[in-house]
Amino acid sequence: MNRQSMMPVGERGHVMGDGFKTNPEMLKVEGKNFSEIGRDFYQATTRLKNGLAAQGDGGGGGGGAPKETTVSSVAQDAWKGLTTLSDKEGTPPWGDDELGEKFGVVYEGLRDGMTDSMEHLATKLNEIGKALGRMAKNHAENEDFNDALIKEHKPENQFGGEVRILKPASK
């Protein structure tokens, strides 16, 4: 017990009075874990984007206005699809007909939003990890400083004087 405050004085990581419990080493470890999770998540996002691009989803809907759909054009497209693949090069997997164009617009917006969000989350997880590491370092330094102050503590009469409580002047 500390005589002045009547609060328990403990080792690092122990509860001090009504304070909070800290463990700088655990903060440091968990900070590294967060950073690793952020890095792994970013790498997974990159693999997803590369995999989608390899499947041909990066081409979008072709950029032009949807072509007019007629019974004849549908039949021609169906026959071409059954007989050849060479004319499909550069065409997104969902096709370039009117329905494919509409699907592509929605899909690409959702895909881009999702991958941007995933990259942002990966960055923030890494930032949290770094912040936990700084918190651990700062807390350990603070604990070392406080420990040094406690070890230097001198008795109350160290200045050879007397401590008096001043009372407010009455009106």
Rosetta silent file (secondary structure, phi, psi, omega in degrees, C-alpha in Angstrom):
SEQUENCE: MNRQSMMPVGERGHVMGDGFKTNPEMLKVEGKNFSEIGRDFYQATTRLKNGLAAQGDGGGGGGGAPKETTVSSVAQDAWKGLTTLSDKEGTPPWGDDELGEKFGVVYEGLRDGMTDSMEHLATKLNEIGKALGRMAKNHAENEDFNDALIKEHKPENQFGGEVRILKPASK
SCORE:     score description
SCORE:     0.000 S_00000001
   1 L     0.000  141.735  174.086    0.000    0.000    0.000 S_00000001
   2 L   -88.660  122.236 -173.893    1.101    3.510   -0.713 S_00000001
   3 L   -61.455  -39.747 -174.942    0.709    5.501    2.536 S_00000001
   4 L   -69.345  -43.523 -173.445   -0.266    8.777    0.916 S_00000001
   5 L   -99.696  -14.068 -176.739   -2.991    7.536   -1.398 S_00000001
   6 L    57.188   30.553  177.917   -4.018    4.333    0.391 S_00000001
   7 L  -109.975  143.763  178.827   -4.176    2.754   -3.066 S_00000001
   8 L   -63.271  137.442  175.205   -2.605   -0.606   -3.824 S_00000001
   9 L  -108.735  121.030 -176.281    0.729   -0.392   -5.590 S_00000001
  10 L  -125.996 -176.098  177.405    1.303   -3.402   -7.788 S_00000001
  11 L   -76.773  166.703  176.478    3.476   -4.746  -10.535 S_00000001
  12 L   -52.738  136.677  177.045    3.013   -3.753  -14.159 S_00000001
  13 L    89.059   -0.969 -179.910   -0.258   -5.008  -15.554 S_00000001
  14 L  -101.870  156.088 -179.653   -2.044   -5.131  -12.220 S_00000001
  15 L   -68.968  133.947  177.956   -5.058   -3.117  -11.206 S_00000001
  16 L  -114.438  106.237  179.387   -4.196    0.029   -9.314 S_00000001
  17 L    60.321 -132.150  178.439   -7.105    1.193   -7.189 S_00000001
  18 L   -93.966   17.687 -177.143  -10.137    1.894   -9.322 S_00000001
  19 L   -73.573 -147.192 -178.406   -7.922    2.347  -12.402 S_00000001
  20 L  -129.196  160.463 -177.881   -7.543    0.049  -15.333 S_00000001
  21 L   -97.431  132.921  177.914   -5.472   -2.988  -16.100 S_00000001
  22 L  -130.518  156.423  177.034   -2.837   -2.772  -18.806 S_00000001
  23 L  -145.422   94.228 -176.500   -0.347   -5.156  -20.247 S_00000001
  24 H   -56.311  -37.603 -179.868    2.138   -3.437  -22.586 S_00000001
  25 H   -64.908  -39.731  178.685    3.512   -6.725  -23.901 S_00000001
  26 H   -67.046  -39.868  175.941    0.020   -7.896  -24.827 S_00000001
  27 H   -58.745  -42.931 -179.435   -0.694   -4.557  -26.536 S_00000001
  28 H   -62.824  -46.450 -179.968    2.516   -4.984  -28.521 S_00000001
  29 H   -62.903  -47.037 -178.593    1.631   -8.552  -29.542 S_00000001
  30 H   -68.134  -30.767  174.511   -1.934   -7.642  -30.501 S_00000001
  31 H   -61.872  -44.373  177.290   -0.669   -4.630  -32.417 S_00000001
  32 H   -62.837  -40.414  179.280    1.500   -6.932  -34.518 S_00000001
  33 H   -61.239  -44.732  178.580   -1.485   -9.261  -34.968 S_00000001
  34 H   -60.518  -43.588  179.588   -3.677   -6.402  -36.232 S_00000001
  35 H   -62.608  -40.799  177.788   -0.965   -5.325  -38.662 S_00000001
  36 H   -65.181  -40.886  177.922   -0.618   -8.887  -39.948 S_00000001
  37 H   -61.720  -44.175  178.409   -4.386   -9.189  -40.361 S_00000001
  38 H   -60.509  -44.405  178.997   -4.398   -5.920  -42.299 S_00000001
  39 H   -63.722  -46.388 -179.907   -1.554   -7.111  -44.541 S_00000001
  40 H   -62.480  -40.616 -179.766   -3.198  -10.510  -45.117 S_00000001
  41 H   -66.002  -39.731  177.817   -6.551   -8.883  -45.856 S_00000001
  42 H   -63.629  -42.692  178.733   -4.927   -6.506  -48.348 S_00000001
  43 H   -63.864  -38.892  177.506   -3.209   -9.436  -50.067 S_00000001
  44 H   -64.621  -38.874  177.773   -6.527  -11.324  -50.222 S_00000001
  45 H   -63.352  -42.473  178.725   -8.165   -8.257  -51.755 S_00000001
  46 H   -63.341  -42.741  177.698   -5.416   -8.069  -54.373 S_00000001
  47 H   -62.115  -40.613  178.939   -5.841  -11.786  -55.168 S_00000001
  48 H   -62.701  -47.848 -179.450   -9.596  -11.280  -55.526 S_00000001
  49 H   -61.540  -43.057  179.125   -9.143   -8.320  -57.882 S_00000001
  50 H   -65.664  -39.826  178.150   -6.567  -10.202  -59.948 S_00000001
  51 H   -63.880  -41.545  178.256   -8.776  -13.288  -60.074 S_00000001
  52 H   -66.030  -41.171  178.744  -11.758  -11.272  -61.250 S_00000001
  53 H   -63.784  -38.437  178.997   -9.652   -9.526  -63.868 S_00000001
  54 H   -65.141  -26.865  177.992   -8.359  -12.915  -65.070 S_00000001
  55 L   -81.922   -5.264  176.189  -11.957  -14.006  -65.549 S_00000001
  56 L    91.685   14.827 -177.969  -12.498  -11.024  -67.811 S_00000001
  57 H   -81.158   -8.398 -176.337  -14.741   -8.950  -65.592 S_00000001
  58 H   -78.349   -7.702 -176.289  -12.534   -5.868  -65.915 S_00000001
  59 H   -78.896  -13.459 -179.290  -13.732   -5.049  -69.439 S_00000001
  60 L    67.871 -159.822 -175.449  -17.038   -3.565  -68.341 S_00000001
  61 L   -93.219   10.312  177.186  -19.949   -3.367  -70.679 S_00000001
  62 L   100.638  -16.254  173.743  -18.062   -2.152  -73.726 S_00000001
  63 L    83.685  -19.057 -178.970  -18.534    1.545  -73.120 S_00000001
  64 L   -96.806  179.813  176.732  -21.055    2.150  -75.880 S_00000001
  65 L   -72.233  149.655  178.577  -24.820    2.318  -75.905 S_00000001
  66 L   -59.974  141.248  179.314  -26.614   -1.031  -75.804 S_00000001
  67 L   -75.679  154.354 -179.344  -27.270   -2.386  -79.267 S_00000001
  68 L   -68.179  133.990 -177.659  -30.825   -2.642  -80.449 S_00000001
  69 L   -99.948  122.837  174.968  -32.299   -6.045  -79.730 S_00000001
  70 L  -128.217  167.616  178.268  -34.371   -7.698  -82.447 S_00000001
  71 H   -59.946  -41.008 -179.767  -35.423  -11.286  -82.987 S_00000001
  72 H   -64.026  -44.406 -177.816  -32.898  -11.519  -85.804 S_00000001
  73 H   -67.994  -35.145  177.373  -30.010  -10.100  -83.701 S_00000001
  74 H   -64.870  -43.415  179.889  -30.803  -12.447  -80.817 S_00000001
  75 H   -64.592  -42.356  179.518  -30.800  -15.430  -83.176 S_00000001
  76 H   -64.168  -44.578  179.064  -27.521  -14.295  -84.760 S_00000001
  77 H   -62.226  -40.670 -179.981  -25.883  -13.761  -81.345 S_00000001
  78 H   -63.887  -45.249 -179.582  -27.082  -17.160  -80.163 S_00000001
  79 H   -63.872  -41.753  179.041  -25.719  -18.884  -83.285 S_00000001
  80 H   -63.109  -39.923  179.947  -22.353  -17.069  -82.988 S_00000001
  81 H   -64.370  -31.101  179.975  -22.150  -18.073  -79.336 S_00000001
  82 H   -82.474  -27.458 -171.549  -22.661  -21.708  -80.227 S_00000001
  83 H  -103.932  -17.561 -176.466  -20.284  -21.829  -83.159 S_00000001
  84 L  -152.289  153.076  174.752  -17.321  -19.631  -82.261 S_00000001
  85 L  -112.711  -16.134 -173.842  -15.452  -18.063  -79.360 S_00000001
  86 H   -62.847  -33.306 -178.424  -13.151  -15.759  -81.309 S_00000001
  87 H   -79.954   -2.851  179.983  -15.723  -12.986  -81.641 S_00000001
  88 H   -94.018   -3.715 -179.669  -16.243  -12.973  -77.849 S_00000001
  89 L   -60.929  130.045 -179.157  -12.724  -11.732  -77.097 S_00000001
  90 L    86.842   -6.463  178.434  -12.962   -8.556  -75.041 S_00000001
  91 L   -87.805  133.185  179.691  -16.609   -9.205  -74.216 S_00000001
  92 L   -63.952  158.236 -176.719  -17.351   -9.348  -70.497 S_00000001
  93 L   -58.209  -26.186 -177.943  -18.511  -12.694  -69.081 S_00000001
  94 L   -88.157    0.660  176.436  -22.068  -11.406  -68.712 S_00000001
  95 L    92.033  170.869 -178.998  -22.277  -10.487  -72.392 S_00000001
  96 L  -120.527   16.824  174.703  -22.667   -7.248  -74.236 S_00000001
  97 L   -77.661 -175.911 -175.975  -26.347   -7.399  -75.068 S_00000001
  98 H   -59.289  -46.414  179.398  -28.846   -5.056  -73.421 S_00000001
  99 H   -65.945  -41.465  178.196  -29.267   -7.200  -70.310 S_00000001
 100 H   -61.718  -41.223  177.820  -25.506   -7.782  -70.096 S_00000001
 101 H   -59.681  -46.541 -178.931  -24.869   -4.045  -70.336 S_00000001
 102 H   -65.278  -42.631  178.232  -27.285   -3.352  -67.455 S_00000001
 103 H   -61.052  -45.029 -178.245  -25.832   -6.163  -65.366 S_00000001
 104 H   -58.699  -40.985 -179.801  -22.301   -4.898  -66.034 S_00000001
 105 H   -62.254  -46.807 -179.175  -23.093   -1.383  -64.829 S_00000001
 106 H   -67.541  -48.337 -177.239  -24.518   -2.673  -61.539 S_00000001
 107 H   -59.484  -48.941 -176.543  -21.870   -5.364  -61.073 S_00000001
 108 H   -63.362  -39.102  176.978  -18.901   -3.106  -61.758 S_00000001
 109 H   -62.322  -44.777  178.990  -20.187   -0.435  -59.360 S_00000001
 110 H   -67.755  -42.484  179.474  -20.666   -2.994  -56.600 S_00000001
 111 H   -60.661  -48.463 -178.240  -17.348   -4.709  -57.344 S_00000001
 112 H   -65.031  -41.272  177.586  -15.390   -1.463  -57.307 S_00000001
 113 H   -62.792  -41.756 -179.436  -17.111   -0.267  -54.135 S_00000001
 114 H   -65.745  -47.683 -177.298  -16.464   -3.592  -52.427 S_00000001
 115 H   -68.894  -35.400  175.209  -12.774   -3.787  -53.360 S_00000001
 116 H   -62.752  -43.206  179.134  -12.218   -0.126  -52.421 S_00000001
 117 H   -64.238  -39.541  179.362  -13.863   -0.790  -49.041 S_00000001
 118 H   -64.987  -41.938  177.755  -11.763   -3.908  -48.536 S_00000001
 119 H   -64.579  -40.129  178.863   -8.549   -2.000  -49.263 S_00000001
 120 H   -63.318  -44.304  178.640   -9.645    0.770  -46.880 S_00000001
 121 H   -61.500  -42.787  178.924  -10.392   -1.788  -44.141 S_00000001
 122 H   -60.153  -42.610  179.042   -6.989   -3.427  -44.642 S_00000001
 123 H   -63.336  -43.878 -178.852   -5.302   -0.033  -44.282 S_00000001
 124 H   -67.284  -38.204  176.252   -7.242    0.775  -41.113 S_00000001
 125 H   -61.082  -41.861  177.792   -6.458   -2.615  -39.550 S_00000001
 126 H   -64.158  -41.949  178.875   -2.772   -1.946  -40.180 S_00000001
 127 H   -63.482  -39.392  177.072   -3.099    1.552  -38.676 S_00000001
 128 H   -62.196  -43.535  178.538   -4.783    0.099  -35.573 S_00000001
 129 H   -59.027  -45.037  178.958   -1.915   -2.364  -35.226 S_00000001
 130 H   -64.954  -39.544  179.405    0.666    0.399  -35.404 S_00000001
 131 H   -65.048  -39.381  176.693   -1.296    2.495  -32.888 S_00000001
 132 H   -63.888  -38.671  176.309   -1.442   -0.420  -30.445 S_00000001
 133 H   -62.641  -43.681  177.449    2.319   -0.810  -30.778 S_00000001
 134 H   -64.928  -39.039  178.952    2.846    2.898  -30.024 S_00000001
 135 H   -61.783  -42.917  178.894    0.416    2.630  -27.104 S_00000001
 136 H   -61.281  -46.301 -179.456    2.408   -0.296  -25.676 S_00000001
 137 H   -62.253  -47.341 -179.158    5.684    1.610  -26.003 S_00000001
 138 H   -63.341  -40.801 -179.227    4.226    4.780  -24.442 S_00000001
 139 H   -66.560  -42.458  178.865    2.617    2.870  -21.594 S_00000001
 140 H   -62.143  -43.246  178.005    5.836    0.970  -20.804 S_00000001
 141 H   -62.619  -40.517  178.684    7.793    4.243  -20.789 S_00000001
 142 H   -64.170  -43.373  178.317    5.176    5.810  -18.500 S_00000001
 143 H   -62.498  -43.258  178.353    5.318    2.836  -16.133 S_00000001
 144 H   -61.335  -42.858  178.766    9.133    3.014  -16.037 S_00000001
 145 H   -62.084  -46.972  179.852    8.956    6.740  -15.286 S_00000001
 146 H   -64.558  -39.839  177.144    6.393    6.220  -12.500 S_00000001
 147 H   -60.445  -42.155  179.118    8.428    3.349  -11.026 S_00000001
 148 H   -63.860  -39.598  178.412   11.502    5.609  -10.938 S_00000001
 149 H   -64.068  -41.698 -179.697    9.505    8.347   -9.185 S_00000001
 150 H   -64.400  -40.172  179.660    8.237    5.920   -6.569 S_00000001
 151 H   -67.416  -27.517  178.698   11.767    4.660   -5.897 S_00000001
 152 H   -83.811   -9.211 -173.392   12.953    8.259   -5.439 S_00000001
 153 L   -54.612  133.794  179.820   10.144    9.062   -2.994 S_00000001
 154 L  -115.218  159.430  179.788   11.379   10.692    0.199 S_00000001
 155 L   -59.095  160.512 -176.709    9.546   11.078    3.491 S_00000001
 156 L   -60.590  -28.954 -177.609    7.122   13.975    3.871 S_00000001
 157 L   -92.465   26.769 -177.044    9.517   15.894    6.096 S_00000001
 158 L   -61.644  -22.675 -179.132   12.284   15.816    3.508 S_00000001
 159 L   -97.216    4.133  177.013   12.464   19.587    3.453 S_00000001
 160 L    74.329   10.553 -178.488   12.746   19.859    7.249 S_00000001
 161 L  -109.180 -172.072 -178.340    9.522   21.799    7.486 S_00000001
 162 L  -118.566  140.210  178.798    6.064   21.208    8.738 S_00000001
 163 L   -94.858  125.954  178.090    3.004   20.668    6.584 S_00000001
 164 L  -122.366  145.248  175.015   -0.015   22.735    7.618 S_00000001
 165 L   -91.586  124.228  179.502   -3.492   22.747    6.180 S_00000001
 166 L   -84.252  134.558  178.257   -4.583   26.261    5.365 S_00000001
 167 L  -101.286  142.070  178.573   -8.134   27.139    6.256 S_00000001
 168 L   -63.029  146.300  177.874  -10.084   29.634    4.161 S_00000001
 169 L   -67.850  137.976  179.708  -10.474   33.038    5.716 S_00000001
 170 L   -81.170  152.862 -176.444  -13.933   33.577    7.173 S_00000001
 171 L   -90.697    0.000    0.000  -16.003   36.458    5.869 S_00000001
